[in-house]
Amino acid sequence: MAMGKKAKNAAQSAKGKAKEAAGRAAGNESLEAKGRAEQIKGDAKQTVQKGKDTLKH
């Protein structure tokens, strides 16, 4: 996996976790949901990238 893309996707997942935690702490359901969505998006991108790497080898 390209290290730049891997780091970017991991950062997106981490950012989503932070948003979710902040939303939960503040009682903001919208922010919490946005954080979960961002985590899912980052995780999906990581999965796709891993699949591409598997096919290359």
PDB file of N, CA, C and O in Angstrom:
ATOM      1  N   MET A   1       0.855  -1.168   0.000  1.00  0.00           N
ATOM      2  CA  MET A   1       0.000   0.000   0.000  1.00  0.00           C
ATOM      3  C   MET A   1       0.896   1.224   0.000  1.00  0.00           C
ATOM      4  O   MET A   1       1.888   1.281   0.704  1.00  0.00           O
ATOM      5  N   ALA A   2       0.545   2.191  -0.799  1.00  0.00           N
ATOM      6  CA  ALA A   2       1.294   3.435  -0.834  1.00  0.00           C
ATOM      7  C   ALA A   2       1.235   4.082   0.544  1.00  0.00           C
ATOM      8  O   ALA A   2       0.162   4.253   1.114  1.00  0.00           O
ATOM      9  N   MET A   3       2.384   4.413   1.078  1.00  0.00           N
ATOM     10  CA  MET A   3       2.435   4.931   2.447  1.00  0.00           C
ATOM     11  C   MET A   3       1.660   6.235   2.596  1.00  0.00           C
ATOM     12  O   MET A   3       1.030   6.464   3.613  1.00  0.00           O
ATOM     13  N   GLY A   4       1.680   7.083   1.581  1.00  0.00           N
ATOM     14  CA  GLY A   4       0.945   8.333   1.667  1.00  0.00           C
ATOM     15  C   GLY A   4      -0.551   8.106   1.774  1.00  0.00           C
ATOM     16  O   GLY A   4      -1.231   8.736   2.596  1.00  0.00           O
ATOM     17  N   LYS A   5      -1.067   7.211   0.968  1.00  0.00           N
ATOM     18  CA  LYS A   5      -2.502   6.911   1.005  1.00  0.00           C
ATOM     19  C   LYS A   5      -2.872   6.198   2.299  1.00  0.00           C
ATOM     20  O   LYS A   5      -3.922   6.454   2.878  1.00  0.00           O
ATOM     21  N   LYS A   6      -1.997   5.314   2.755  1.00  0.00           N
ATOM     22  CA  LYS A   6      -2.259   4.587   3.993  1.00  0.00           C
ATOM     23  C   LYS A   6      -2.353   5.559   5.163  1.00  0.00           C
ATOM     24  O   LYS A   6      -3.280   5.492   5.967  1.00  0.00           O
ATOM     25  N   ALA A   7      -1.422   6.490   5.215  1.00  0.00           N
ATOM     26  CA  ALA A   7      -1.423   7.475   6.299  1.00  0.00           C
ATOM     27  C   ALA A   7      -2.637   8.387   6.212  1.00  0.00           C
ATOM     28  O   ALA A   7      -3.254   8.721   7.232  1.00  0.00           O
ATOM     29  N   LYS A   8      -2.998   8.784   5.015  1.00  0.00           N
ATOM     30  CA  LYS A   8      -4.146   9.672   4.819  1.00  0.00           C
ATOM     31  C   LYS A   8      -5.437   8.980   5.264  1.00  0.00           C
ATOM     32  O   LYS A   8      -6.269   9.581   5.944  1.00  0.00           O
ATOM     33  N   ASN A   9      -5.590   7.724   4.899  1.00  0.00           N
ATOM     34  CA  ASN A   9      -6.792   6.978   5.277  1.00  0.00           C
ATOM     35  C   ASN A   9      -6.842   6.717   6.780  1.00  0.00           C
ATOM     36  O   ASN A   9      -7.905   6.808   7.400  1.00  0.00           O
ATOM     37  N   ALA A  10      -5.695   6.409   7.372  1.00  0.00           N
ATOM     38  CA  ALA A  10      -5.644   6.187   8.819  1.00  0.00           C
ATOM     39  C   ALA A  10      -5.955   7.486   9.557  1.00  0.00           C
ATOM     40  O   ALA A  10      -6.643   7.479  10.580  1.00  0.00           O
ATOM     41  N   ALA A  11      -5.456   8.599   9.024  1.00  0.00           N
ATOM     42  CA  ALA A  11      -5.728   9.898   9.641  1.00  0.00           C
ATOM     43  C   ALA A  11      -7.211  10.226   9.569  1.00  0.00           C
ATOM     44  O   ALA A  11      -7.774  10.785  10.517  1.00  0.00           O
ATOM     45  N   GLN A  12      -7.841   9.880   8.460  1.00  0.00           N
ATOM     46  CA  GLN A  12      -9.268  10.144   8.313  1.00  0.00           C
ATOM     47  C   GLN A  12     -10.061   9.329   9.338  1.00  0.00           C
ATOM     48  O   GLN A  12     -10.993   9.842   9.951  1.00  0.00           O
ATOM     49  N   SER A  13      -9.667   8.089   9.538  1.00  0.00           N
ATOM     50  CA  SER A  13     -10.343   7.253  10.536  1.00  0.00           C
ATOM     51  C   SER A  13     -10.150   7.823  11.943  1.00  0.00           C
ATOM     52  O   SER A  13     -11.093   7.877  12.734  1.00  0.00           O
ATOM     53  N   ALA A  14      -8.928   8.262  12.237  1.00  0.00           N
ATOM     54  CA  ALA A  14      -8.642   8.832  13.552  1.00  0.00           C
ATOM     55  C   ALA A  14      -9.415  10.128  13.771  1.00  0.00           C
ATOM     56  O   ALA A  14      -9.936  10.380  14.868  1.00  0.00           O
ATOM     57  N   LYS A  15      -9.501  10.932  12.735  1.00  0.00           N
ATOM     58  CA  LYS A  15     -10.256  12.184  12.813  1.00  0.00           C
ATOM     59  C   LYS A  15     -11.733  11.884  13.090  1.00  0.00           C
ATOM     60  O   LYS A  15     -12.380  12.567  13.887  1.00  0.00           O
ATOM     61  N   GLY A  16     -12.243  10.856  12.448  1.00  0.00           N
ATOM     62  CA  GLY A  16     -13.630  10.449  12.667  1.00  0.00           C
ATOM     63  C   GLY A  16     -13.865   9.988  14.097  1.00  0.00           C
ATOM     64  O   GLY A  16     -14.887  10.313  14.705  1.00  0.00           O
ATOM     65  N   LYS A  17     -12.904   9.243  14.641  1.00  0.00           N
ATOM     66  CA  LYS A  17     -13.031   8.783  16.030  1.00  0.00           C
ATOM     67  C   LYS A  17     -13.052   9.971  16.979  1.00  0.00           C
ATOM     68  O   LYS A  17     -13.818   9.987  17.951  1.00  0.00           O
ATOM     69  N   ALA A  18     -12.212  10.967  16.697  1.00  0.00           N
ATOM     70  CA  ALA A  18     -12.169  12.158  17.546  1.00  0.00           C
ATOM     71  C   ALA A  18     -13.485  12.927  17.479  1.00  0.00           C
ATOM     72  O   ALA A  18     -14.002  13.391  18.500  1.00  0.00           O
ATOM     73  N   LYS A  19     -14.029  13.063  16.269  1.00  0.00           N
ATOM     74  CA  LYS A  19     -15.309  13.756  16.106  1.00  0.00           C
ATOM     75  C   LYS A  19     -16.419  13.021  16.843  1.00  0.00           C
ATOM     76  O   LYS A  19     -17.258  13.630  17.496  1.00  0.00           O
ATOM     77  N   GLU A  20     -16.414  11.698  16.725  1.00  0.00           N
ATOM     78  CA  GLU A  20     -17.444  10.903  17.392  1.00  0.00           C
ATOM     79  C   GLU A  20     -17.352  11.086  18.908  1.00  0.00           C
ATOM     80  O   GLU A  20     -18.361  11.288  19.580  1.00  0.00           O
ATOM     81  N   ALA A  21     -16.144  11.034  19.437  1.00  0.00           N
ATOM     82  CA  ALA A  21     -15.956  11.195  20.881  1.00  0.00           C
ATOM     83  C   ALA A  21     -16.365  12.589  21.340  1.00  0.00           C
ATOM     84  O   ALA A  21     -17.010  12.748  22.383  1.00  0.00           O
ATOM     85  N   ALA A  22     -16.009  13.599  20.557  1.00  0.00           N
ATOM     86  CA  ALA A  22     -16.378  14.971  20.909  1.00  0.00           C
ATOM     87  C   ALA A  22     -17.894  15.141  20.873  1.00  0.00           C
ATOM     88  O   ALA A  22     -18.478  15.790  21.748  1.00  0.00           O
ATOM     89  N   GLY A  23     -18.522  14.566  19.873  1.00  0.00           N
ATOM     90  CA  GLY A  23     -19.975  14.636  19.765  1.00  0.00           C
ATOM     91  C   GLY A  23     -20.659  13.945  20.919  1.00  0.00           C
ATOM     92  O   GLY A  23     -21.653  14.433  21.468  1.00  0.00           O
ATOM     93  N   ARG A  24     -20.127  12.797  21.325  1.00  0.00           N
ATOM     94  CA  ARG A  24     -20.699  12.042  22.439  1.00  0.00           C
ATOM     95  C   ARG A  24     -20.545  12.836  23.737  1.00  0.00           C
ATOM     96  O   ARG A  24     -21.480  12.930  24.536  1.00  0.00           O
ATOM     97  N   ALA A  25     -19.364  13.436  23.927  1.00  0.00           N
ATOM     98  CA  ALA A  25     -19.103  14.198  25.151  1.00  0.00           C
ATOM     99  C   ALA A  25     -19.978  15.443  25.238  1.00  0.00           C
ATOM    100  O   ALA A  25     -20.435  15.827  26.313  1.00  0.00           O
ATOM    101  N   ALA A  26     -20.231  16.075  24.092  1.00  0.00           N
ATOM    102  CA  ALA A  26     -21.022  17.303  24.072  1.00  0.00           C
ATOM    103  C   ALA A  26     -22.520  17.022  23.948  1.00  0.00           C
ATOM    104  O   ALA A  26     -23.326  17.945  24.034  1.00  0.00           O
ATOM    105  N   GLY A  27     -22.868  15.784  23.714  1.00  0.00           N
ATOM    106  CA  GLY A  27     -24.279  15.448  23.523  1.00  0.00           C
ATOM    107  C   GLY A  27     -24.792  15.874  22.163  1.00  0.00           C
ATOM    108  O   GLY A  27     -25.985  16.060  21.968  1.00  0.00           O
ATOM    109  N   ASN A  28     -23.876  16.020  21.211  1.00  0.00           N
ATOM    110  CA  ASN A  28     -24.220  16.461  19.867  1.00  0.00           C
ATOM    111  C   ASN A  28     -24.317  15.231  18.964  1.00  0.00           C
ATOM    112  O   ASN A  28     -23.309  14.710  18.479  1.00  0.00           O
ATOM    113  N   GLU A  29     -25.540  14.770  18.723  1.00  0.00           N
ATOM    114  CA  GLU A  29     -25.742  13.550  17.933  1.00  0.00           C
ATOM    115  C   GLU A  29     -25.300  13.719  16.486  1.00  0.00           C
ATOM    116  O   GLU A  29     -24.816  12.778  15.871  1.00  0.00           O
ATOM    117  N   SER A  30     -25.447  14.915  15.940  1.00  0.00           N
ATOM    118  CA  SER A  30     -25.046  15.176  14.563  1.00  0.00           C
ATOM    119  C   SER A  30     -23.534  15.004  14.397  1.00  0.00           C
ATOM    120  O   SER A  30     -23.072  14.366  13.452  1.00  0.00           O
ATOM    121  N   LEU A  31     -22.767  15.591  15.293  1.00  0.00           N
ATOM    122  CA  LEU A  31     -21.309  15.483  15.229  1.00  0.00           C
ATOM    123  C   LEU A  31     -20.861  14.042  15.437  1.00  0.00           C
ATOM    124  O   LEU A  31     -19.956  13.554  14.767  1.00  0.00           O
ATOM    125  N   GLU A  32     -21.531  13.353  16.333  1.00  0.00           N
ATOM    126  CA  GLU A  32     -21.222  11.952  16.593  1.00  0.00           C
ATOM    127  C   GLU A  32     -21.458  11.107  15.336  1.00  0.00           C
ATOM    128  O   GLU A  32     -20.625  10.270  14.966  1.00  0.00           O
ATOM    129  N   ALA A  33     -22.557  11.348  14.653  1.00  0.00           N
ATOM    130  CA  ALA A  33     -22.869  10.609  13.425  1.00  0.00           C
ATOM    131  C   ALA A  33     -21.872  10.939  12.314  1.00  0.00           C
ATOM    132  O   ALA A  33     -21.451  10.056  11.571  1.00  0.00           O
ATOM    133  N   LYS A  34     -21.498  12.206  12.203  1.00  0.00           N
ATOM    134  CA  LYS A  34     -20.510  12.595  11.187  1.00  0.00           C
ATOM    135  C   LYS A  34     -19.173  11.909  11.458  1.00  0.00           C
ATOM    136  O   LYS A  34     -18.485  11.497  10.523  1.00  0.00           O
ATOM    137  N   GLY A  35     -18.813  11.797  12.719  1.00  0.00           N
ATOM    138  CA  GLY A  35     -17.576  11.114  13.083  1.00  0.00           C
ATOM    139  C   GLY A  35     -17.609   9.647  12.708  1.00  0.00           C
ATOM    140  O   GLY A  35     -16.645   9.114  12.155  1.00  0.00           O
ATOM    141  N   ARG A  36     -18.719   8.991  12.981  1.00  0.00           N
ATOM    142  CA  ARG A  36     -18.861   7.573  12.603  1.00  0.00           C
ATOM    143  C   ARG A  36     -18.774   7.415  11.095  1.00  0.00           C
ATOM    144  O   ARG A  36     -18.115   6.493  10.600  1.00  0.00           O
ATOM    145  N   ALA A  37     -19.412   8.305  10.353  1.00  0.00           N
ATOM    146  CA  ALA A  37     -19.394   8.236   8.888  1.00  0.00           C
ATOM    147  C   ALA A  37     -17.972   8.423   8.357  1.00  0.00           C
ATOM    148  O   ALA A  37     -17.550   7.734   7.423  1.00  0.00           O
ATOM    149  N   GLU A  38     -17.236   9.344   8.966  1.00  0.00           N
ATOM    150  CA  GLU A  38     -15.866   9.590   8.524  1.00  0.00           C
ATOM    151  C   GLU A  38     -14.976   8.375   8.804  1.00  0.00           C
ATOM    152  O   GLU A  38     -14.123   8.026   7.991  1.00  0.00           O
ATOM    153  N   GLN A  39     -15.197   7.728   9.935  1.00  0.00           N
ATOM    154  CA  GLN A  39     -14.446   6.506  10.252  1.00  0.00           C
ATOM    155  C   GLN A  39     -14.718   5.427   9.222  1.00  0.00           C
ATOM    156  O   GLN A  39     -13.798   4.768   8.736  1.00  0.00           O
ATOM    157  N   ILE A  40     -15.970   5.246   8.891  1.00  0.00           N
ATOM    158  CA  ILE A  40     -16.361   4.216   7.925  1.00  0.00           C
ATOM    159  C   ILE A  40     -15.730   4.506   6.567  1.00  0.00           C
ATOM    160  O   ILE A  40     -15.218   3.601   5.904  1.00  0.00           O
ATOM    161  N   LYS A  41     -15.746   5.753   6.172  1.00  0.00           N
ATOM    162  CA  LYS A  41     -15.165   6.141   4.887  1.00  0.00           C
ATOM    163  C   LYS A  41     -13.660   5.850   4.862  1.00  0.00           C
ATOM    164  O   LYS A  41     -13.149   5.297   3.892  1.00  0.00           O
ATOM    165  N   GLY A  42     -12.956   6.205   5.930  1.00  0.00           N
ATOM    166  CA  GLY A  42     -11.517   5.946   6.003  1.00  0.00           C
ATOM    167  C   GLY A  42     -11.216   4.459   6.009  1.00  0.00           C
ATOM    168  O   GLY A  42     -10.290   3.998   5.331  1.00  0.00           O
ATOM    169  N   ASP A  43     -11.989   3.691   6.750  1.00  0.00           N
ATOM    170  CA  ASP A  43     -11.798   2.243   6.804  1.00  0.00           C
ATOM    171  C   ASP A  43     -12.063   1.593   5.447  1.00  0.00           C
ATOM    172  O   ASP A  43     -11.345   0.683   5.028  1.00  0.00           O
ATOM    173  N   ALA A  44     -13.081   2.075   4.751  1.00  0.00           N
ATOM    174  CA  ALA A  44     -13.401   1.530   3.429  1.00  0.00           C
ATOM    175  C   ALA A  44     -12.273   1.814   2.447  1.00  0.00           C
ATOM    176  O   ALA A  44     -11.892   0.941   1.657  1.00  0.00           O
ATOM    177  N   LYS A  45     -11.730   3.001   2.503  1.00  0.00           N
ATOM    178  CA  LYS A  45     -10.617   3.348   1.610  1.00  0.00           C
ATOM    179  C   LYS A  45      -9.402   2.471   1.898  1.00  0.00           C
ATOM    180  O   LYS A  45      -8.706   2.043   0.980  1.00  0.00           O
ATOM    181  N   GLN A  46      -9.147   2.196   3.177  1.00  0.00           N
ATOM    182  CA  GLN A  46      -8.030   1.322   3.531  1.00  0.00           C
ATOM    183  C   GLN A  46      -8.248  -0.078   2.983  1.00  0.00           C
ATOM    184  O   GLN A  46      -7.329  -0.696   2.459  1.00  0.00           O
ATOM    185  N   THR A  47      -9.457  -0.567   3.074  1.00  0.00           N
ATOM    186  CA  THR A  47      -9.782  -1.905   2.580  1.00  0.00           C
ATOM    187  C   THR A  47      -9.583  -1.993   1.075  1.00  0.00           C
ATOM    188  O   THR A  47      -9.012  -2.962   0.568  1.00  0.00           O
ATOM    189  N   VAL A  48     -10.036  -0.983   0.354  1.00  0.00           N
ATOM    190  CA  VAL A  48      -9.870  -0.954  -1.105  1.00  0.00           C
ATOM    191  C   VAL A  48      -8.394  -0.941  -1.462  1.00  0.00           C
ATOM    192  O   VAL A  48      -7.947  -1.673  -2.348  1.00  0.00           O
ATOM    193  N   GLN A  49      -7.627  -0.125  -0.766  1.00  0.00           N
ATOM    194  CA  GLN A  49      -6.196  -0.029  -1.050  1.00  0.00           C
ATOM    195  C   GLN A  49      -5.494  -1.352  -0.773  1.00  0.00           C
ATOM    196  O   GLN A  49      -4.637  -1.776  -1.543  1.00  0.00           O
ATOM    197  N   LYS A  50      -5.875  -2.039   0.305  1.00  0.00           N
ATOM    198  CA  LYS A  50      -5.277  -3.336   0.618  1.00  0.00           C
ATOM    199  C   LYS A  50      -5.623  -4.354  -0.472  1.00  0.00           C
ATOM    200  O   LYS A  50      -4.793  -5.181  -0.845  1.00  0.00           O
ATOM    201  N   GLY A  51      -6.854  -4.292  -0.980  1.00  0.00           N
ATOM    202  CA  GLY A  51      -7.252  -5.183  -2.064  1.00  0.00           C
ATOM    203  C   GLY A  51      -6.438  -4.942  -3.321  1.00  0.00           C
ATOM    204  O   GLY A  51      -6.017  -5.885  -3.997  1.00  0.00           O
ATOM    205  N   LYS A  52      -6.181  -3.689  -3.619  1.00  0.00           N
ATOM    206  CA  LYS A  52      -5.357  -3.351  -4.790  1.00  0.00           C
ATOM    207  C   LYS A  52      -3.943  -3.900  -4.613  1.00  0.00           C
ATOM    208  O   LYS A  52      -3.349  -4.436  -5.558  1.00  0.00           O
ATOM    209  N   ASP A  53      -3.411  -3.760  -3.411  1.00  0.00           N
ATOM    210  CA  ASP A  53      -2.065  -4.265  -3.142  1.00  0.00           C
ATOM    211  C   ASP A  53      -2.010  -5.774  -3.286  1.00  0.00           C
ATOM    212  O   ASP A  53      -1.032  -6.314  -3.797  1.00  0.00           O
ATOM    213  N   THR A  54      -3.045  -6.457  -2.846  1.00  0.00           N
ATOM    214  CA  THR A  54      -3.094  -7.920  -2.938  1.00  0.00           C
ATOM    215  C   THR A  54      -3.088  -8.359  -4.395  1.00  0.00           C
ATOM    216  O   THR A  54      -2.422  -9.313  -4.759  1.00  0.00           O
ATOM    217  N   LEU A  55      -3.821  -7.657  -5.224  1.00  0.00           N
ATOM    218  CA  LEU A  55      -3.885  -8.018  -6.644  1.00  0.00           C
ATOM    219  C   LEU A  55      -2.577  -7.752  -7.376  1.00  0.00           C
ATOM    220  O   LEU A  55      -2.281  -8.409  -8.368  1.00  0.00           O
ATOM    221  N   LYS A  56      -1.805  -6.803  -6.905  1.00  0.00           N
ATOM    222  CA  LYS A  56      -0.532  -6.482  -7.549  1.00  0.00           C
ATOM    223  C   LYS A  56       0.506  -7.569  -7.319  1.00  0.00           C
ATOM    224  O   LYS A  56       1.399  -7.755  -8.115  1.00  0.00           O
ATOM    225  N   HIS A  57       0.400  -8.305  -6.208  1.00  0.00           N
ATOM    226  CA  HIS A  57       1.431  -9.289  -5.856  1.00  0.00           C
ATOM    227  C   HIS A  57       1.056 -10.649  -6.261  1.00  0.00           C
ATOM    228  O   HIS A  57       0.308 -11.279  -6.549  1.00  0.00           O
TER     229      HIS A  57
END
